[in-house]
């Protein structure tokens, strides 16, 4: 396993890429309304990333992925492919944006509600959000990746929701998915020790029902096996000398 340490110059490029990815999510929120298709959301983001940001949407053609963003609706856990599906009131959709700028990646996702969510969908999204932050708050030099996983898992399971095991966060930089794997479950003190200059994502997928997932025949779409709702949030984070810096904060968080 090779975990890359980013130089101060590379860290600056990661800051730029991270901000651009967050800007796309800030931009697309207003379009998430009943009747819009996930394919239309993809087109709007693609146009914004390539034209306004002069950046590259990392998912497009990544290992054969056919679109520029991921849209994961309701019981879709992750990697939903944008298409003809019209969003309707009550849907909960995760939009996951990864941009490449000046050779570096920024990766972030949020939950959006179409109209008014059910009590359960709202609660699930809140727990996924809080779980992500509990994980991020563990990040500092000398801490272990297992501390992150344990913080997320113990919080989420106390709320009687489950943590998906098959997909995880990751190192990120010039490469979209690099070492290490950032598990969203685990044991304190286990896993690699964190060092200043590492850049990682924290992106827990949380299910209302059982943790098991199934991959659809399209080779990408991951759904909950029991068809229960799933929620996810993601930030790209830099390990600093004293702790962490979140590189993908939105307009309202900075
Ligand atoms: N953005 C996803 C992640 O958080 C990866 C999407 S890969 C794709 O790691 F090919 F589906 F786009
Ligand atoms: Co990611
Ligand atoms: Co992502």
Short mmCIF file of C-alpha atoms and ligand atoms in Angstrom, two decimals:
data_model
loop_
_atom_site.label_atom_id
_atom_site.label_comp_id
_atom_site.label_asym_id
_atom_site.label_seq_id
_atom_site.Cartn_x
_atom_site.Cartn_y
_atom_site.Cartn_z
CA UNK A 1 0.00 0.00 0.00
CA UNK A 2 1.33 3.43 -0.97
CA UNK A 3 -0.32 6.36 0.73
CA UNK A 4 0.73 9.61 -0.94
CA UNK A 5 1.64 12.68 1.11
CA UNK A 6 0.72 15.92 -0.65
CA UNK A 7 3.23 18.79 -0.70
CA UNK A 8 1.97 22.28 0.21
CA UNK A 9 1.68 23.06 -3.54
CA UNK A 10 -0.37 19.89 -4.10
CA UNK A 11 -2.51 20.73 -1.07
CA UNK A 12 -3.37 24.05 -2.71
CA UNK A 13 -4.46 22.23 -5.87
CA UNK A 14 -6.61 19.89 -3.76
CA UNK A 15 -8.21 22.96 -2.13
CA UNK A 16 -9.12 24.32 -5.57
CA UNK A 17 -10.54 20.99 -6.80
CA UNK A 18 -12.46 20.50 -3.56
CA UNK A 19 -14.04 23.92 -3.76
CA UNK A 20 -15.11 23.37 -7.37
CA UNK A 21 -16.79 20.06 -6.48
CA UNK A 22 -18.68 21.78 -3.63
CA UNK A 23 -19.66 24.64 -5.96
CA UNK A 24 -21.36 22.12 -8.29
CA UNK A 25 -23.51 20.83 -5.41
CA UNK A 26 -24.36 24.41 -4.39
CA UNK A 27 -25.38 25.11 -8.00
CA UNK A 28 -27.50 21.98 -8.62
CA UNK A 29 -29.65 22.16 -5.46
CA UNK A 30 -32.20 24.55 -6.99
CA UNK A 31 -32.83 22.15 -9.89
CA UNK A 32 -33.79 19.20 -7.69
CA UNK A 33 -37.58 19.56 -8.15
CA UNK A 34 -40.44 17.16 -9.04
CA UNK A 35 -40.43 16.24 -12.74
CA UNK A 36 -36.73 16.74 -13.49
CA UNK A 37 -34.89 13.63 -14.64
CA UNK A 38 -31.58 12.48 -13.19
CA UNK A 39 -30.23 12.65 -16.75
CA UNK A 40 -31.11 16.35 -16.88
CA UNK A 41 -29.29 16.92 -13.56
CA UNK A 42 -26.27 15.17 -15.10
CA UNK A 43 -26.36 17.40 -18.21
CA UNK A 44 -26.58 20.59 -16.14
CA UNK A 45 -23.63 19.53 -13.96
CA UNK A 46 -21.58 18.38 -16.97
CA UNK A 47 -22.11 21.72 -18.71
CA UNK A 48 -21.25 23.71 -15.55
CA UNK A 49 -18.09 21.70 -14.79
CA UNK A 50 -16.72 21.79 -18.33
CA UNK A 51 -17.76 25.33 -19.34
CA UNK A 52 -17.93 27.49 -16.20
CA UNK A 53 -15.26 25.68 -14.16
CA UNK A 54 -13.02 24.58 -17.06
CA UNK A 55 -12.65 21.29 -15.17
CA UNK A 56 -13.26 17.60 -15.95
CA UNK A 57 -16.05 15.43 -14.48
CA UNK A 58 -14.07 12.45 -13.15
CA UNK A 59 -16.83 9.79 -13.34
CA UNK A 60 -17.32 10.14 -17.15
CA UNK A 61 -15.74 7.04 -18.72
CA UNK A 62 -14.11 6.11 -15.37
CA UNK A 63 -13.88 2.30 -15.63
CA UNK A 64 -16.69 2.56 -18.16
CA UNK A 65 -19.09 4.72 -16.10
CA UNK A 66 -21.28 6.42 -18.74
CA UNK A 67 -22.19 9.75 -17.07
CA UNK A 68 -20.57 12.76 -15.37
CA UNK A 69 -22.20 12.47 -11.92
CA UNK A 70 -23.78 9.76 -9.76
CA UNK A 71 -27.46 10.10 -8.75
CA UNK A 72 -28.63 7.56 -6.17
CA UNK A 73 -32.37 7.71 -5.43
CA UNK A 74 -34.11 6.22 -2.35
CA UNK A 75 -32.97 2.56 -1.99
CA UNK A 76 -29.99 3.10 -4.32
CA UNK A 77 -26.89 3.04 -2.11
CA UNK A 78 -24.35 4.57 -4.53
CA UNK A 79 -23.17 4.81 -8.15
CA UNK A 80 -26.67 5.38 -9.56
CA UNK A 81 -26.47 6.16 -13.29
CA UNK A 82 -28.36 9.31 -14.37
CA UNK A 83 -31.10 8.57 -16.91
CA UNK A 84 -34.75 9.00 -17.87
CA UNK A 85 -36.06 8.57 -14.31
CA UNK A 86 -38.18 11.57 -13.27
CA UNK A 87 -37.85 12.65 -9.64
CA UNK A 88 -41.11 12.89 -7.69
CA UNK A 89 -42.13 14.53 -4.44
CA UNK A 90 -40.89 12.49 -1.47
CA UNK A 91 -37.78 11.14 -3.23
CA UNK A 92 -34.38 11.45 -1.52
CA UNK A 93 -31.43 11.63 -3.90
CA UNK A 94 -27.70 11.58 -3.28
CA UNK A 95 -25.77 13.60 -5.84
CA UNK A 96 -22.07 12.71 -5.95
CA UNK A 97 -19.70 15.06 -7.76
CA UNK A 98 -16.04 14.49 -8.54
CA UNK A 99 -14.11 17.08 -10.55
CA UNK A 100 -10.52 17.11 -11.78
CA UNK A 101 -8.80 20.50 -11.91
CA UNK A 102 -5.12 20.95 -12.73
CA UNK A 103 -4.64 17.18 -12.32
CA UNK A 104 -6.18 16.88 -8.82
CA UNK A 105 -9.54 15.45 -7.71
CA UNK A 106 -12.23 16.90 -5.42
CA UNK A 107 -15.01 14.45 -4.39
CA UNK A 108 -18.16 15.30 -2.43
CA UNK A 109 -21.81 14.28 -2.15
CA UNK A 110 -24.95 15.41 -0.35
CA UNK A 111 -28.54 14.28 0.10
CA UNK A 112 -31.29 16.34 -1.53
CA UNK A 113 -35.03 15.98 -0.96
CA UNK A 114 -37.63 16.40 -3.66
CA UNK A 115 -40.56 18.15 -1.97
CA UNK A 116 -41.20 16.95 1.57
CA UNK A 117 -39.35 13.82 2.76
CA UNK A 118 -40.85 11.11 4.96
CA UNK A 119 -39.92 11.22 8.64
CA UNK A 120 -37.73 8.14 8.11
CA UNK A 121 -35.90 9.56 5.07
CA UNK A 122 -35.19 12.80 6.93
CA UNK A 123 -33.93 10.94 9.99
CA UNK A 124 -31.75 8.60 7.91
CA UNK A 125 -30.14 11.52 6.08
CA UNK A 126 -29.47 13.28 9.39
CA UNK A 127 -27.85 10.20 10.90
CA UNK A 128 -25.67 9.69 7.79
CA UNK A 129 -24.62 13.36 7.99
CA UNK A 130 -23.81 13.20 11.70
CA UNK A 131 -22.00 9.87 11.16
CA UNK A 132 -19.81 11.44 8.47
CA UNK A 133 -18.93 14.33 10.78
CA UNK A 134 -18.17 12.05 13.72
CA UNK A 135 -15.73 10.23 11.44
CA UNK A 136 -14.13 13.44 10.15
CA UNK A 137 -13.67 14.77 13.68
CA UNK A 138 -11.40 11.80 14.47
CA UNK A 139 -8.89 12.85 11.79
CA UNK A 140 -5.49 14.05 13.03
CA UNK A 141 -1.83 13.01 12.76
CA UNK A 142 -1.16 10.00 14.98
CA UNK A 143 -4.79 8.82 14.91
CA UNK A 144 -5.66 5.55 13.17
CA UNK A 145 -8.18 4.92 10.39
CA UNK A 146 -9.94 2.47 12.70
CA UNK A 147 -10.79 5.41 14.97
CA UNK A 148 -12.78 6.92 12.09
CA UNK A 149 -14.60 3.67 11.34
CA UNK A 150 -15.43 3.02 14.98
CA UNK A 151 -16.78 6.54 15.52
CA UNK A 152 -19.13 6.20 12.55
CA UNK A 153 -20.26 2.63 13.21
CA UNK A 154 -20.93 3.06 16.93
CA UNK A 155 -22.98 6.22 16.36
CA UNK A 156 -25.01 4.83 13.44
CA UNK A 157 -25.76 1.47 15.05
CA UNK A 158 -26.90 3.20 18.25
CA UNK A 159 -29.56 4.86 16.06
CA UNK A 160 -30.55 1.36 14.82
CA UNK A 161 -29.36 1.98 11.26
CA UNK A 162 -26.66 -0.05 9.47
CA UNK A 163 -23.32 0.75 7.80
CA UNK A 164 -22.59 -0.59 4.29
CA UNK A 165 -19.33 -2.62 4.27
CA UNK A 166 -18.69 -3.23 0.57
CA UNK A 167 -17.89 0.39 -0.35
CA UNK A 168 -15.66 2.81 1.50
CA UNK A 169 -13.88 6.15 1.48
CA UNK A 170 -10.45 6.43 -0.11
CA UNK A 171 -7.25 8.33 -0.53
CA UNK A 172 -7.54 10.92 -3.31
CA UNK A 173 -5.21 13.20 -5.26
CA UNK A 174 -3.88 12.82 -8.79
CA UNK A 175 -5.66 9.46 -8.66
CA UNK A 176 -9.46 9.28 -8.08
CA UNK A 177 -9.32 6.24 -5.77
CA UNK A 178 -5.93 5.70 -4.13
CA UNK A 179 -4.77 4.08 -0.90
CA UNK A 180 -5.79 3.88 1.85
CA UNK A 181 -9.32 2.47 2.00
CA UNK A 182 -11.34 4.42 4.57
CA UNK A 183 -13.72 1.90 6.15
CA UNK A 184 -16.83 3.31 7.83
CA UNK A 185 -16.77 0.59 10.50
CA UNK A 186 -14.01 -0.91 12.62
CA UNK A 187 -12.02 -0.88 15.82
CA UNK A 188 -10.12 1.95 17.54
CA UNK A 189 -6.35 1.80 17.10
CA UNK A 190 -6.52 -0.49 14.05
CA UNK A 191 -5.54 0.48 10.50
CA UNK A 192 -2.85 2.85 9.29
CA UNK A 193 -1.67 5.84 11.29
CA UNK A 194 -2.60 9.21 9.79
CA UNK A 195 0.04 11.77 8.78
CA UNK A 196 0.00 15.43 7.85
CA UNK A 197 -0.47 15.87 4.09
CA UNK A 198 -2.71 12.86 3.49
CA UNK A 199 -5.96 13.58 1.62
CA UNK A 200 -8.91 11.23 2.10
CA UNK A 201 -12.65 11.00 1.64
CA UNK A 202 -15.13 10.09 4.36
CA UNK A 203 -18.39 8.95 2.77
CA UNK A 204 -20.49 6.56 4.87
CA UNK A 205 -23.44 4.80 3.23
CA UNK A 206 -26.13 4.18 5.84
CA UNK A 207 -29.17 1.92 5.41
CA UNK A 208 -32.50 2.10 7.25
CA UNK A 209 -32.70 -1.70 7.14
CA UNK A 210 -30.02 -4.38 6.83
CA UNK A 211 -26.50 -3.50 5.68
CA UNK A 212 -26.40 -5.99 2.75
CA UNK A 213 -26.32 -4.62 -0.80
CA UNK A 214 -26.80 -5.96 -4.34
CA UNK A 215 -25.20 -4.82 -7.61
CA UNK A 216 -27.66 -4.40 -10.50
CA UNK A 217 -27.02 -5.88 -13.95
CA UNK A 218 -25.87 -2.51 -15.31
CA UNK A 219 -22.64 -3.23 -13.41
CA UNK A 220 -22.81 0.04 -11.42
CA UNK A 221 -26.04 0.66 -9.50
CA UNK A 222 -25.76 -0.58 -5.91
CA UNK A 223 -29.08 -1.11 -4.07
CA UNK A 224 -30.04 -2.30 -0.61
CA UNK A 225 -30.85 -6.03 -0.70
CA UNK A 226 -33.98 -5.49 1.42
CA UNK A 227 -34.99 -2.38 -0.59
CA UNK A 228 -34.77 -0.20 2.52
CA UNK A 229 -33.78 3.46 2.12
CA UNK A 230 -30.08 4.39 2.01
CA UNK A 231 -28.34 7.73 2.56
CA UNK A 232 -24.80 9.07 2.06
CA UNK A 233 -22.76 12.26 2.46
CA UNK A 234 -19.14 12.74 1.42
CA UNK A 235 -16.33 15.20 2.03
CA UNK A 236 -12.71 15.31 0.86
CA UNK A 237 -10.43 16.12 3.80
CA UNK A 238 -6.75 17.08 4.28
CA UNK A 239 -4.85 15.93 7.39
CA UNK A 240 -3.14 19.03 8.84
CA UNK A 241 -0.47 19.41 11.53
CA UNK A 242 -3.11 19.64 14.24
CA UNK A 243 -6.14 17.86 12.80
CA UNK A 244 -8.05 18.21 9.56
CA UNK A 245 -9.24 20.68 6.94
CA UNK A 246 -12.41 19.89 4.99
CA UNK A 247 -11.74 20.78 1.34
CA UNK A 248 -15.31 20.43 0.03
CA UNK A 249 -17.34 22.71 2.31
CA UNK A 250 -20.34 24.31 0.62
CA UNK A 251 -21.17 27.99 0.41
CA UNK A 252 -23.31 27.87 3.53
CA UNK A 253 -20.57 26.11 5.58
CA UNK A 254 -17.67 28.47 4.84
N1 LIG B 1 -17.68 9.54 -6.46
C1 LIG B 1 -17.67 8.15 -6.06
C2 LIG B 1 -16.84 8.09 -4.79
O1 LIG B 1 -17.18 8.77 -3.89
C3 LIG B 1 -17.12 7.25 -7.10
C4 LIG B 1 -17.94 7.19 -8.32
S1 LIG B 1 -17.17 6.17 -9.43
C5 LIG B 1 -18.19 6.28 -10.75
O2 LIG B 1 -15.82 7.48 -4.68
F1 LIG B 1 -17.57 5.71 -11.72
F2 LIG B 1 -19.33 5.70 -10.44
F3 LIG B 1 -18.42 7.53 -11.00
CO1 LIG B 2 -15.31 9.18 -2.96
CO1 LIG B 3 -17.93 10.64 -4.46
#
